[in-house]
Short mmCIF file of C-alpha atoms in Angstrom, two decimals:
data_model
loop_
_atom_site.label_atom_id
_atom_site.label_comp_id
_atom_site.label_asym_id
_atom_site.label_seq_id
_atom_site.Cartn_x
_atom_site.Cartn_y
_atom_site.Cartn_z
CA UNK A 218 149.68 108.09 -96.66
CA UNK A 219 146.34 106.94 -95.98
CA UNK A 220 144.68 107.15 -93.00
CA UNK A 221 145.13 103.93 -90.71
CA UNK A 222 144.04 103.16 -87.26
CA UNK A 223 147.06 101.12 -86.03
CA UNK A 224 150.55 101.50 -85.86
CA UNK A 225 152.82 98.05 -85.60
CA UNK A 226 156.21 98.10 -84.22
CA UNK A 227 158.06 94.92 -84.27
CA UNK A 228 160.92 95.09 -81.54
CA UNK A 229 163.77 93.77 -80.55
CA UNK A 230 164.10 93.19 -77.01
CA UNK A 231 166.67 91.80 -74.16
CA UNK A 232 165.85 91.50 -70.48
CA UNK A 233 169.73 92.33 -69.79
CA UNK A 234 173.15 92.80 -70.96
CA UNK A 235 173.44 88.68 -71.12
CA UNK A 236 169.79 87.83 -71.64
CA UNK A 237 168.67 86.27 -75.01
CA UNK A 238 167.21 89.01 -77.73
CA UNK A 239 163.39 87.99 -78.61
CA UNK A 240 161.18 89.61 -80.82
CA UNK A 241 157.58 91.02 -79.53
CA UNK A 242 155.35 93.03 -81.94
CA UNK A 243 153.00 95.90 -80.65
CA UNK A 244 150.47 97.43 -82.61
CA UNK A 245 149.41 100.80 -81.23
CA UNK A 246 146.59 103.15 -81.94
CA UNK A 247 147.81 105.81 -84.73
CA UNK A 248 147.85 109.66 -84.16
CA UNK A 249 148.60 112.40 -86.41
CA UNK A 250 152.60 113.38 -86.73
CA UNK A 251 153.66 110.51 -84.35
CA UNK A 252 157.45 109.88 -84.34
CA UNK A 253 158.89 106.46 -82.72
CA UNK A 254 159.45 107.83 -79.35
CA UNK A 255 156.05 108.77 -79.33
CA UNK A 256 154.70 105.14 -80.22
CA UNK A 257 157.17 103.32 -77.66
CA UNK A 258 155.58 106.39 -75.23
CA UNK A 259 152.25 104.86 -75.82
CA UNK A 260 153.50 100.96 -75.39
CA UNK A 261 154.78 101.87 -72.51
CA UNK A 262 151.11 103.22 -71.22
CA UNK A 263 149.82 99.86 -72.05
CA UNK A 264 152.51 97.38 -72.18
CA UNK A 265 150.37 94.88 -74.19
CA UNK A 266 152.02 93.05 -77.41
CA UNK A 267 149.76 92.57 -80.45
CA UNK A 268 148.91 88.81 -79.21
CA UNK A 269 147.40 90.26 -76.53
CA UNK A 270 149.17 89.42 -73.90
CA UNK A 271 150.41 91.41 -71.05
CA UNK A 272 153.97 92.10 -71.15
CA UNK A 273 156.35 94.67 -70.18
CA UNK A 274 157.45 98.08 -71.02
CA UNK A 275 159.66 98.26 -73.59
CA UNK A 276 162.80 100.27 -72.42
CA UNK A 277 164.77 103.01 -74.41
CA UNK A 278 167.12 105.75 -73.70
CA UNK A 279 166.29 109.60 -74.68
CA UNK A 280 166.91 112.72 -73.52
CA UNK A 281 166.70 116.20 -75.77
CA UNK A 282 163.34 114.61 -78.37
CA UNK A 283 165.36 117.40 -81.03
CA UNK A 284 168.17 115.36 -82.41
CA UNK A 285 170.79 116.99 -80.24
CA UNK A 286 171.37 114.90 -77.23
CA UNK A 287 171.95 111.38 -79.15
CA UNK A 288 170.85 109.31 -76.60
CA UNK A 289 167.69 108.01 -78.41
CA UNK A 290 169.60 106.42 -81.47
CA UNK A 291 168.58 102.83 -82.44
CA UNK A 292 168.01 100.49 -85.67
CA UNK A 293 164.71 101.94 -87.39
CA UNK A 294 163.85 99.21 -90.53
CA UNK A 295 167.47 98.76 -90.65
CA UNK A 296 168.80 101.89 -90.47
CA UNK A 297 171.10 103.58 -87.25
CA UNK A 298 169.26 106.77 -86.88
CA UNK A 299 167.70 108.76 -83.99
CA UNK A 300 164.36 107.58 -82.60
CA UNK A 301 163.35 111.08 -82.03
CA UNK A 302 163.14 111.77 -85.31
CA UNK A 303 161.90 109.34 -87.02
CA UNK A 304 158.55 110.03 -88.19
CA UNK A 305 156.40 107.49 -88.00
CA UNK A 306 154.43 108.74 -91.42
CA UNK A 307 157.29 108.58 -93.40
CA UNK A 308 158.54 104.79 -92.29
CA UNK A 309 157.40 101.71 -93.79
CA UNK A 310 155.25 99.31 -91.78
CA UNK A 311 155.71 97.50 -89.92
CA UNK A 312 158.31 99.28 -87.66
CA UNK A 313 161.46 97.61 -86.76
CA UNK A 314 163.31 98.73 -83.73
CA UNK A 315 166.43 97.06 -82.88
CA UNK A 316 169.09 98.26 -80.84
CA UNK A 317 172.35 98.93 -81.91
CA UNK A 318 174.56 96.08 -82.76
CA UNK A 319 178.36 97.57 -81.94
CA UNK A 320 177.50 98.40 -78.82
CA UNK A 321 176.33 96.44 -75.74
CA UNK A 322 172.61 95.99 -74.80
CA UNK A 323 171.58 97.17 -71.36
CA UNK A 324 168.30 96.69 -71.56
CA UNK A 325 165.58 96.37 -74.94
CA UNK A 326 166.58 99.56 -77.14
CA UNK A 327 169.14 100.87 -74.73
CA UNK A 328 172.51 100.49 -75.13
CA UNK A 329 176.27 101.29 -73.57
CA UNK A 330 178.18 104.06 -75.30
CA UNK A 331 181.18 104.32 -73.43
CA UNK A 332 183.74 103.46 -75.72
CA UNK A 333 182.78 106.57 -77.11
CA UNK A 334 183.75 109.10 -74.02
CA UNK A 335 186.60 106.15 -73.63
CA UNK A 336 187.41 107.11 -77.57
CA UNK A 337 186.96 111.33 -76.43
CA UNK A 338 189.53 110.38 -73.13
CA UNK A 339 191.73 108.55 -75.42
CA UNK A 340 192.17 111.70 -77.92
CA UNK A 341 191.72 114.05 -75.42
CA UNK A 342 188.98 116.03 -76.98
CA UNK A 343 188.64 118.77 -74.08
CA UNK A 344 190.82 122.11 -73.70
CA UNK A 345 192.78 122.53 -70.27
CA UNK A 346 192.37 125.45 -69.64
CA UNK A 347 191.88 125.25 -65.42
CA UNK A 348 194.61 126.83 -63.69
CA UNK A 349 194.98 128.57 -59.62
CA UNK A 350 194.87 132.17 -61.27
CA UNK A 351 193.26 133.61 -64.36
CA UNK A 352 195.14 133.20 -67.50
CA UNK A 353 193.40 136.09 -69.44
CA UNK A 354 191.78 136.02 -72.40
CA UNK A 355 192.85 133.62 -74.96
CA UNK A 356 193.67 133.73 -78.60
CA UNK A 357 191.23 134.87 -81.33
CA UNK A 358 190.15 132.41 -83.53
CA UNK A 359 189.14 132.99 -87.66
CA UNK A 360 185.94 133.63 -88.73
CA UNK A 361 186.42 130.93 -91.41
CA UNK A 362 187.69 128.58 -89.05
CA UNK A 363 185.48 128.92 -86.78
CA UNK A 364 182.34 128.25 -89.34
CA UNK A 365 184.21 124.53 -90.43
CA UNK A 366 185.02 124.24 -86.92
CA UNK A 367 181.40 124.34 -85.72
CA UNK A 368 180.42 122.23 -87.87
CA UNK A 369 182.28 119.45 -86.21
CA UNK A 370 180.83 120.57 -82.94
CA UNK A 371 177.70 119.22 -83.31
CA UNK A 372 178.38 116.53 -82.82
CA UNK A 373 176.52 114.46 -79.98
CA UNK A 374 178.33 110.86 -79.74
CA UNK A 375 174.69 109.53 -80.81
CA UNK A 376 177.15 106.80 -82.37
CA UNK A 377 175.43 106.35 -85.59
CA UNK A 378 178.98 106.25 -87.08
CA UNK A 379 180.29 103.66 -85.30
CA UNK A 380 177.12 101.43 -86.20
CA UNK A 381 177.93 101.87 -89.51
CA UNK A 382 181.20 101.13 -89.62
CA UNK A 383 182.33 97.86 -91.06
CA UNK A 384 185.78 98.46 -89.11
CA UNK A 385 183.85 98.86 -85.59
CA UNK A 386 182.71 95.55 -84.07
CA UNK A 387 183.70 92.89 -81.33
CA UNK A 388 186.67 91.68 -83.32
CA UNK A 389 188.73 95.05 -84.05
CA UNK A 390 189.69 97.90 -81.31
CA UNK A 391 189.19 100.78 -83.71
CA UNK A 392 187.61 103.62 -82.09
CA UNK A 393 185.58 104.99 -84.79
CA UNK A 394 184.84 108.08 -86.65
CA UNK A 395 183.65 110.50 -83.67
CA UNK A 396 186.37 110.87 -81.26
CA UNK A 397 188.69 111.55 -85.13
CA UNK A 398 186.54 114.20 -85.71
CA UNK A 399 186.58 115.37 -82.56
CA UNK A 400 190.78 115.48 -82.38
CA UNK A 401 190.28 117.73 -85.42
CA UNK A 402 187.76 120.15 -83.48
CA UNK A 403 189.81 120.48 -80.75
CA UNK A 404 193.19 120.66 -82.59
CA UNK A 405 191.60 123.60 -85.07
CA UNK A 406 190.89 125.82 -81.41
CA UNK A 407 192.90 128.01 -81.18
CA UNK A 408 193.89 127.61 -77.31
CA UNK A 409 193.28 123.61 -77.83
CA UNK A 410 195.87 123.78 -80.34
CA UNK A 411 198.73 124.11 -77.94
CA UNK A 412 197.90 120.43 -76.92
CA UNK A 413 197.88 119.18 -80.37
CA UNK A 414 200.28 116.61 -80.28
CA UNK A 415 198.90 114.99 -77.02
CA UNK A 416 195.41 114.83 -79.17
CA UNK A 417 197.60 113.40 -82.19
CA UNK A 418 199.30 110.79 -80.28
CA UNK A 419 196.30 109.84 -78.75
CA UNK A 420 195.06 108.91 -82.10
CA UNK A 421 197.85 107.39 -83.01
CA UNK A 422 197.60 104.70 -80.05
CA UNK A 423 196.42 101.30 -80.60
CA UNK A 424 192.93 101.13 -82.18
CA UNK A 425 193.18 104.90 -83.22
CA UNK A 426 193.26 106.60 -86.70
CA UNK A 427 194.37 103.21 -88.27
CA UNK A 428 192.06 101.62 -87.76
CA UNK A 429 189.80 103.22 -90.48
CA UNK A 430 189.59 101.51 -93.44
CA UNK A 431 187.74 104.15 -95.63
CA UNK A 432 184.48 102.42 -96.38
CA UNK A 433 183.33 106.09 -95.62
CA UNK A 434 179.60 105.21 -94.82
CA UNK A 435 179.94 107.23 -91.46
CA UNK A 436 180.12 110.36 -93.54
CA UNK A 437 176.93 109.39 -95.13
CA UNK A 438 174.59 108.58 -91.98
CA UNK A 439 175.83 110.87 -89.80
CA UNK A 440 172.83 112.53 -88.97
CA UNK A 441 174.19 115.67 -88.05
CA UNK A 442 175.81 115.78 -91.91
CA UNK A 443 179.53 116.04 -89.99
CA UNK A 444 182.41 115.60 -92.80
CA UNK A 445 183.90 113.06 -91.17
CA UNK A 446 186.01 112.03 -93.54
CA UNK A 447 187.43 115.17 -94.22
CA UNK A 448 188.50 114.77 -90.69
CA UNK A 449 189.61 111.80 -90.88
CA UNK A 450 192.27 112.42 -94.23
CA UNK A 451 193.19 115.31 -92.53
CA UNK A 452 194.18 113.64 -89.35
CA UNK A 453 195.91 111.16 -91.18
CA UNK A 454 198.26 114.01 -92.51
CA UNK A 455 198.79 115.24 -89.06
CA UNK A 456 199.35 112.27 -87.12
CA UNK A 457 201.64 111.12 -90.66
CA UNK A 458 203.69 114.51 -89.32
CA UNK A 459 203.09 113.78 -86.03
CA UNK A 460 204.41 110.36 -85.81
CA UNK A 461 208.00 112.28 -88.07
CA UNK A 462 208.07 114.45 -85.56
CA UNK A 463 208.05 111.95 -82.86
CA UNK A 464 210.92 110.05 -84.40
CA UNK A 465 213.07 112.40 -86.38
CA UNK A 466 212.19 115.56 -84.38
CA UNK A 467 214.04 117.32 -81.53
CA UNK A 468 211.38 119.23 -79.94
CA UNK A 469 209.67 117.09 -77.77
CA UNK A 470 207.02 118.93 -76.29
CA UNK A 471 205.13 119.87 -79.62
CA UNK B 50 207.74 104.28 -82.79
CA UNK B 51 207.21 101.71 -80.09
CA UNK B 52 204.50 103.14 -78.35
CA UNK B 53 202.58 103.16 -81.61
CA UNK B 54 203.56 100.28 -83.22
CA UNK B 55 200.05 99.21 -84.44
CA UNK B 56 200.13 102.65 -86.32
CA UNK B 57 203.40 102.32 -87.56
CA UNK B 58 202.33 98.92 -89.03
CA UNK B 59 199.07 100.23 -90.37
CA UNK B 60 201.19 103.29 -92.39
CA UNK B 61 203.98 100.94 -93.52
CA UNK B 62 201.40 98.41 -94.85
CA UNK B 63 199.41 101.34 -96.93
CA UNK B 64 202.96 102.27 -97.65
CA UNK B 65 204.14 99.11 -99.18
CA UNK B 66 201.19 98.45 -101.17
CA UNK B 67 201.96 101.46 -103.44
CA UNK B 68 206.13 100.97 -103.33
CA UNK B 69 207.67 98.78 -104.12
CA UNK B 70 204.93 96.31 -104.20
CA UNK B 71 202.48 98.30 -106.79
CA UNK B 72 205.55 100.08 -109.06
CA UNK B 73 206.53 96.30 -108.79
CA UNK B 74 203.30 95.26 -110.71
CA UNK B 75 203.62 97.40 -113.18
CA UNK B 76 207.02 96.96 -113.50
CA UNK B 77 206.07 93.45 -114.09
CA UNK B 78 203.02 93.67 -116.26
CA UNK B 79 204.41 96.02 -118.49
CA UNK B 80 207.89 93.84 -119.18
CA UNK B 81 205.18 91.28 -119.92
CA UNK B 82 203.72 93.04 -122.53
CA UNK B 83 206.69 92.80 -124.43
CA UNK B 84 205.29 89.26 -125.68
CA UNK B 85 202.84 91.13 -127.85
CA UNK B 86 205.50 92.06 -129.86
CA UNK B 87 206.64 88.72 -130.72
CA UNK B 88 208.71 85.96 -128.72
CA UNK B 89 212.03 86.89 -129.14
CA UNK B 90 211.04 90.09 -127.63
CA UNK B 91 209.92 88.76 -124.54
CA UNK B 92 212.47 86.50 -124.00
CA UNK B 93 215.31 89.58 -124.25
CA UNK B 94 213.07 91.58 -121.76
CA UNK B 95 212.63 88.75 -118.93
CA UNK B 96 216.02 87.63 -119.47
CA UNK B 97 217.11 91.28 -119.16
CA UNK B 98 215.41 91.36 -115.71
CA UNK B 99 216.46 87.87 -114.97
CA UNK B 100 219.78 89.25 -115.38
CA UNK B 101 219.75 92.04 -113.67
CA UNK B 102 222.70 92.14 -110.65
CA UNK B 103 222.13 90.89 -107.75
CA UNK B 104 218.84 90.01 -108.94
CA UNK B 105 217.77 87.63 -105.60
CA UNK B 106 218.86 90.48 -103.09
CA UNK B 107 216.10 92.33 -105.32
CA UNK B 108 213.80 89.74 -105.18
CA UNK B 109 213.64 89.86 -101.33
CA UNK B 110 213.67 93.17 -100.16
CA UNK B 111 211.80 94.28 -103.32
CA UNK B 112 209.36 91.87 -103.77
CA UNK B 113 209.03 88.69 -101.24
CA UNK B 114 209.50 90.48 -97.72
CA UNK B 115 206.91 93.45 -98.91
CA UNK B 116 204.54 91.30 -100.17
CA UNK B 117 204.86 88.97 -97.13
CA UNK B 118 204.40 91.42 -94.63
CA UNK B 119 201.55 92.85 -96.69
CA UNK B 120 199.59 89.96 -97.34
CA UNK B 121 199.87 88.59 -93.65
CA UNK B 122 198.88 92.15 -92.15
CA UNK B 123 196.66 91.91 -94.97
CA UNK B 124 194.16 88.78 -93.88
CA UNK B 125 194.11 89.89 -90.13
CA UNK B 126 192.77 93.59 -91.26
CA UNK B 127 190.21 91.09 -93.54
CA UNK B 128 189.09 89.06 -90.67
CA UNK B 129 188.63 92.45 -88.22
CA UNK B 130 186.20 93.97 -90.93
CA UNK B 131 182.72 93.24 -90.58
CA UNK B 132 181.49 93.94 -94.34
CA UNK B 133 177.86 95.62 -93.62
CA UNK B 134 177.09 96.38 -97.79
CA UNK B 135 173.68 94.99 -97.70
CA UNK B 136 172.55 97.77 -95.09
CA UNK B 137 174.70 100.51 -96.52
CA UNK B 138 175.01 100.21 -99.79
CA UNK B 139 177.31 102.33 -100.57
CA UNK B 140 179.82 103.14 -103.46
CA UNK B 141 182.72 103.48 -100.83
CA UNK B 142 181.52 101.07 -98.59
CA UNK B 143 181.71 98.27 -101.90
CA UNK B 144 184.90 99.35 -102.57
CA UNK B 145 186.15 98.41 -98.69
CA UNK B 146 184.60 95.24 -99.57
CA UNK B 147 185.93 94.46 -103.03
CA UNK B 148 189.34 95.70 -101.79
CA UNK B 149 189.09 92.73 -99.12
CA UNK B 150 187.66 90.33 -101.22
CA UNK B 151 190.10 91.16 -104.48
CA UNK B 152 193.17 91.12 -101.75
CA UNK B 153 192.24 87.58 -100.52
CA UNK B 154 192.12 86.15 -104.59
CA UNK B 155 195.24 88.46 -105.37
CA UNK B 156 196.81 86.43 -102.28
CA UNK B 157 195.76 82.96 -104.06
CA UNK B 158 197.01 83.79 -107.33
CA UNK B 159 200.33 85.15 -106.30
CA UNK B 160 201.02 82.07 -104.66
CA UNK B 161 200.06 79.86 -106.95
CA UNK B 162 201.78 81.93 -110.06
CA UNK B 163 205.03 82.20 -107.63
CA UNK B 164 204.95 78.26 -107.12
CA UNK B 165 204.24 77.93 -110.86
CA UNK B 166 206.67 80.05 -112.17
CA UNK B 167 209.51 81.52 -110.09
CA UNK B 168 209.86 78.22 -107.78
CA UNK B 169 209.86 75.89 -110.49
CA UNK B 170 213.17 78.06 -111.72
CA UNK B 171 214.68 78.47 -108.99
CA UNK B 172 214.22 74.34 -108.88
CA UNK B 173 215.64 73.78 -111.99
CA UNK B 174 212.03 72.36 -113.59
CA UNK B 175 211.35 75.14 -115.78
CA UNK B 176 213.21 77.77 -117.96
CA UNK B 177 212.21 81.46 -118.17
CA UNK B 178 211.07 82.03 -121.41
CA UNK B 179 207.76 83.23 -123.54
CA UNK B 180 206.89 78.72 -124.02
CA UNK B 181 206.60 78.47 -120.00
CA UNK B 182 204.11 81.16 -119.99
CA UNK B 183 202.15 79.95 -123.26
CA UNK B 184 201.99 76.37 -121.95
CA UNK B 185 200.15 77.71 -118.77
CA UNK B 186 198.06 79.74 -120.47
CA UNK B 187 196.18 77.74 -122.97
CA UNK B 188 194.59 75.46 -120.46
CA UNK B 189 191.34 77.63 -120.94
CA UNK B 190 190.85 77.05 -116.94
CA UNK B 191 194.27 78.57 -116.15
CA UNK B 192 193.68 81.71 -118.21
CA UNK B 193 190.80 82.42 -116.94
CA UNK B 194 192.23 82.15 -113.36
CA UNK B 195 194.92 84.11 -114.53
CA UNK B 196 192.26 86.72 -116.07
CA UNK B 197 190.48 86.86 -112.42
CA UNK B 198 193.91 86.95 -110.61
CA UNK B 199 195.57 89.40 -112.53
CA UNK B 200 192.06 91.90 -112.58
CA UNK B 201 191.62 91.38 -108.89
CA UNK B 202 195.41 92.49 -108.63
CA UNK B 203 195.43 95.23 -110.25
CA UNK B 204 191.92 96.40 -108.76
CA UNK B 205 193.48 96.19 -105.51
CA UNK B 206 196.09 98.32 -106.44
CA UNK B 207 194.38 100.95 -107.77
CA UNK B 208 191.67 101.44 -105.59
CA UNK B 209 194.51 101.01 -102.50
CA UNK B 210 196.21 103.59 -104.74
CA UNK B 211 192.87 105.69 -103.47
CA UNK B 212 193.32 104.92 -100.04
CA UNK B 213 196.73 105.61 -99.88
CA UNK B 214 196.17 109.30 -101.05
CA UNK B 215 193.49 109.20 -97.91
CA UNK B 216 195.74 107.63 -95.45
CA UNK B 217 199.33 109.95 -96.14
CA UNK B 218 196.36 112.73 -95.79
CA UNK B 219 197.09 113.60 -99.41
CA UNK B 220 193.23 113.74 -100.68
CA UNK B 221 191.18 115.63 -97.81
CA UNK B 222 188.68 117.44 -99.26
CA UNK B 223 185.80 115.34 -101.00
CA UNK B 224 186.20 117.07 -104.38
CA UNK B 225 189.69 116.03 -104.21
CA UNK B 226 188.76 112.17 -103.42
CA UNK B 227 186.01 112.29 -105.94
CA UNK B 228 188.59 113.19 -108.44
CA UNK B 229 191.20 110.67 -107.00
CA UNK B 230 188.24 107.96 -107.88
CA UNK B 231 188.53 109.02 -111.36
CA UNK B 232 192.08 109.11 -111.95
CA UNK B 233 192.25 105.21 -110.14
CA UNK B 234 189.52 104.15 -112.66
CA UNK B 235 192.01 105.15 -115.30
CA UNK B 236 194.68 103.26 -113.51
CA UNK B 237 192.50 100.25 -113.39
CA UNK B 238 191.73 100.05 -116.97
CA UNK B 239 195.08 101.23 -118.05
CA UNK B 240 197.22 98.33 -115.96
CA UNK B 241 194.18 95.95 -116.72
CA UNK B 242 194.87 96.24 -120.00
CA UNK B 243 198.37 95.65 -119.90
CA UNK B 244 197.49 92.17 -118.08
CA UNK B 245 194.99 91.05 -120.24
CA UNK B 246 196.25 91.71 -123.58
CA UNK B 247 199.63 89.60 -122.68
CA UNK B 248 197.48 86.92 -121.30
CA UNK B 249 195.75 87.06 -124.81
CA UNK B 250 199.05 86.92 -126.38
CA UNK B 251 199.99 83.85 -124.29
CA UNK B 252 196.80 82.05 -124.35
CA UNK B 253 196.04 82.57 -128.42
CA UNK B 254 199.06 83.68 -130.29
CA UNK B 255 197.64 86.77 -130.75
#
């Protein structure tokens, strides 16, 4: 890329949760190896838009600035993807930043992700493991499971997934890709397991597993390359046995 | 099942889609086909089927009540999609929409082939044989609706064929989908076939 002096963001902003969105471009002196955070860093020093007119900082949520946390996430040219790691040498120009459209503006570039710890309470993605007295060590878990099994860890709820998902949006209650995949991590511990069919009837509430409709782009932008629809077909076949078990079954606690 | 009706509904749709309503289809297109080998041959085959016992207990709980609850479950999971294609372009993601936009025209033609054909029966307007069909289908426009309706049919089938195997948790593994994609293509072109080469039959005599 050749060398440039400016840098021009075109953004996508909101005074608050029910203002009107407006557009206000920025152009910023470039630096070497800048990423997006690093250019709304330098708006914010000098809140003035490329018409040169004083405005306000632009607003944005981050946390981690390695791609763990997945607080930062927004619309880059289009694209759901994590601010802090967006480079700005390898975007086309101008930058577009909006914020995320499934989920509700705060303020600017920040937005509300709580459906997706609502989505983690509704599966129950945690292991109970709190007790009055100490329950001793717990059972091993495979090597080989464990390596599939972290791969589903790492995932940070940046909620990339659910901005892709044509089945996530205002109109339908599905709960999105994540808080699957997250069932399946917690279902594959070995302790976790015990609760396995409170995780699998948690998906199988209303706007669970469902709701997917395999258009499968989650799998593709997930960020932290999560096979999340692995999970997903493979929580279909448990909650499938699940929901057998439920009806036909005698055992009710498992 | 109470507590997770929504579910249940969800599974029984995906269910129905594949049986009866899809072995249906085939059923169907391939007792058509029987008019490529001459008139008299369909006419034995439809009137075999016509004739079959209890033919409108069948009809319901094979074909109309399936279909109903399909198609009506259908539209609302239609209008709750939000079709994003032109951001993620995707081969998957097309196939979510073409599976909504082929079940909405599959929806069209089966009502208007049902009205056309089986209602005007059951009415006493029409008689089942291989002239009802052939005096459809050489109105050029009607074939070629019946071209686009019976396609878009059998596209939905197969490719729900593909989502079925993901929803019963059959195909997990993304070697295993990519393969299931293969085997529906067959499907497609297979069943298509079938279709198209009656409606030739009917439309052109040949």
């Amino acid at each position: 890329m050749a060398e440039q002096s400016t840098v021009t963001f075109i953004i996508t902003r909101q005074g608050g949760p029910d203002s009107t969105p407006y557009e206000e471009t920025f152009e910023i002196p470039y630096r070497k190896n800048m990423n997006v955070i690093s250019g709304l860093m330098e708006i914010r020093q000098n809140p003035v838009n490329a018409k040169g007119e004083k405005s306000t900082p632009v607003m944005w949520d981050m946390n981690c600035l390695e791609e763990v946390c997945g607080a930062c996430s927004m619309v880059i040219n289009g694209t759901a993807r994590q601010s802090c790691a967006a480079l700005v040498d390898q975007l086309e120009q101008p930058i577009r930043l909006e914020p995320m459209s499934t989920f509700p503006v705060i303020r600017d570039l920040i937005v509300d992700r709580d459906r997706m710890f609502d989505a983690l309470k509704q599966v129950k993605a945690w292991i109970p493991i709190d007790g009055t007295h100490d329950l001793g060590p717990g059972p091993r878990m495979p090597e080989k499971k464990r390596q599939w099994a972290y791969e589903l860890s790492k995932c940070m709820t940046c909620g990339v997934c659910l901005e892709a998902c044509p089945n996530v949006n205002d109109k339908s209650n599905f709960i999105g890709p994540a808080a699957i995949s997250q069932a399946r991590l917690f279902n594959a511990h070995p302790t976790g397991e015990m609760n396995q069919s409170d995780r699998l009837n948690g998906l199988m509430e209303d706007g669970g597993i469902d709701g997917c409709g395999n258009s499968q782009n989650c799998v593709q932008v997930c960020p932290k390359g999560i096979p999340l629809t692995t999970s997903i077909a493979a929580m279909n076949r448990a909650t499938n046995i699940q929901a057998f078990k439920n009806f036909f079954g005698s055992d009710n606690a498992h | 099942m109470a507590e997770h009706r929504e579910f249940f509904y969800r599974r029984l749709h995906s269910l129905l889609g594949v049986v009866p309503i899809g072995l249906f289809m085939v059923q169907h297109l391939v007792i058509n086909h029987f008019a490529v080998y001459g008139e008299e041959s369909f006419n034995r085959a439809a009137g075999f089927m016509a004739g079959l016992p209890f033919v409108l207990l069948l009809e319901i709980f094979v074909i109309y009540l399936p279909i109903l609850f399909h198609a009506i479950l259908g539209v609302y999971i239609v209008f709750v999609a939000r079709n994003n294609t032109r951001t993620y372009g995707f081969f998957r993601n097309w196939m979510f929409r073409l599976q909504r936009i082929t079940g909405i025209v599959t929806l069209v033609f089966i009502a208007w082939h049902v009205w056309e054909t089986r209602v005007q029966i059951g009415l006493g307007n029409a008689d089942l044989d291989y002239s009802l069909m052939e005096g459809i289908l050489t109105n050029p426009f009607m074939f070629w609706f019946y071209v686009i309706g019976v396609v878009s049919a059998v596209f939905h089938f197969a490719n729900g064929l593909w989502s079925f195997l993901v929803s019963w948790g059959i195909t997990q593994s993304p070697k295993s989908q990519k393969i299931a994609t293969y085997a529906v293509i067959v499907v497609f072109f297979a069943v298509s076939y079938l279709g198209v080469r009656t409606l030739i039959q009917f439309a052109y005599g040949v």
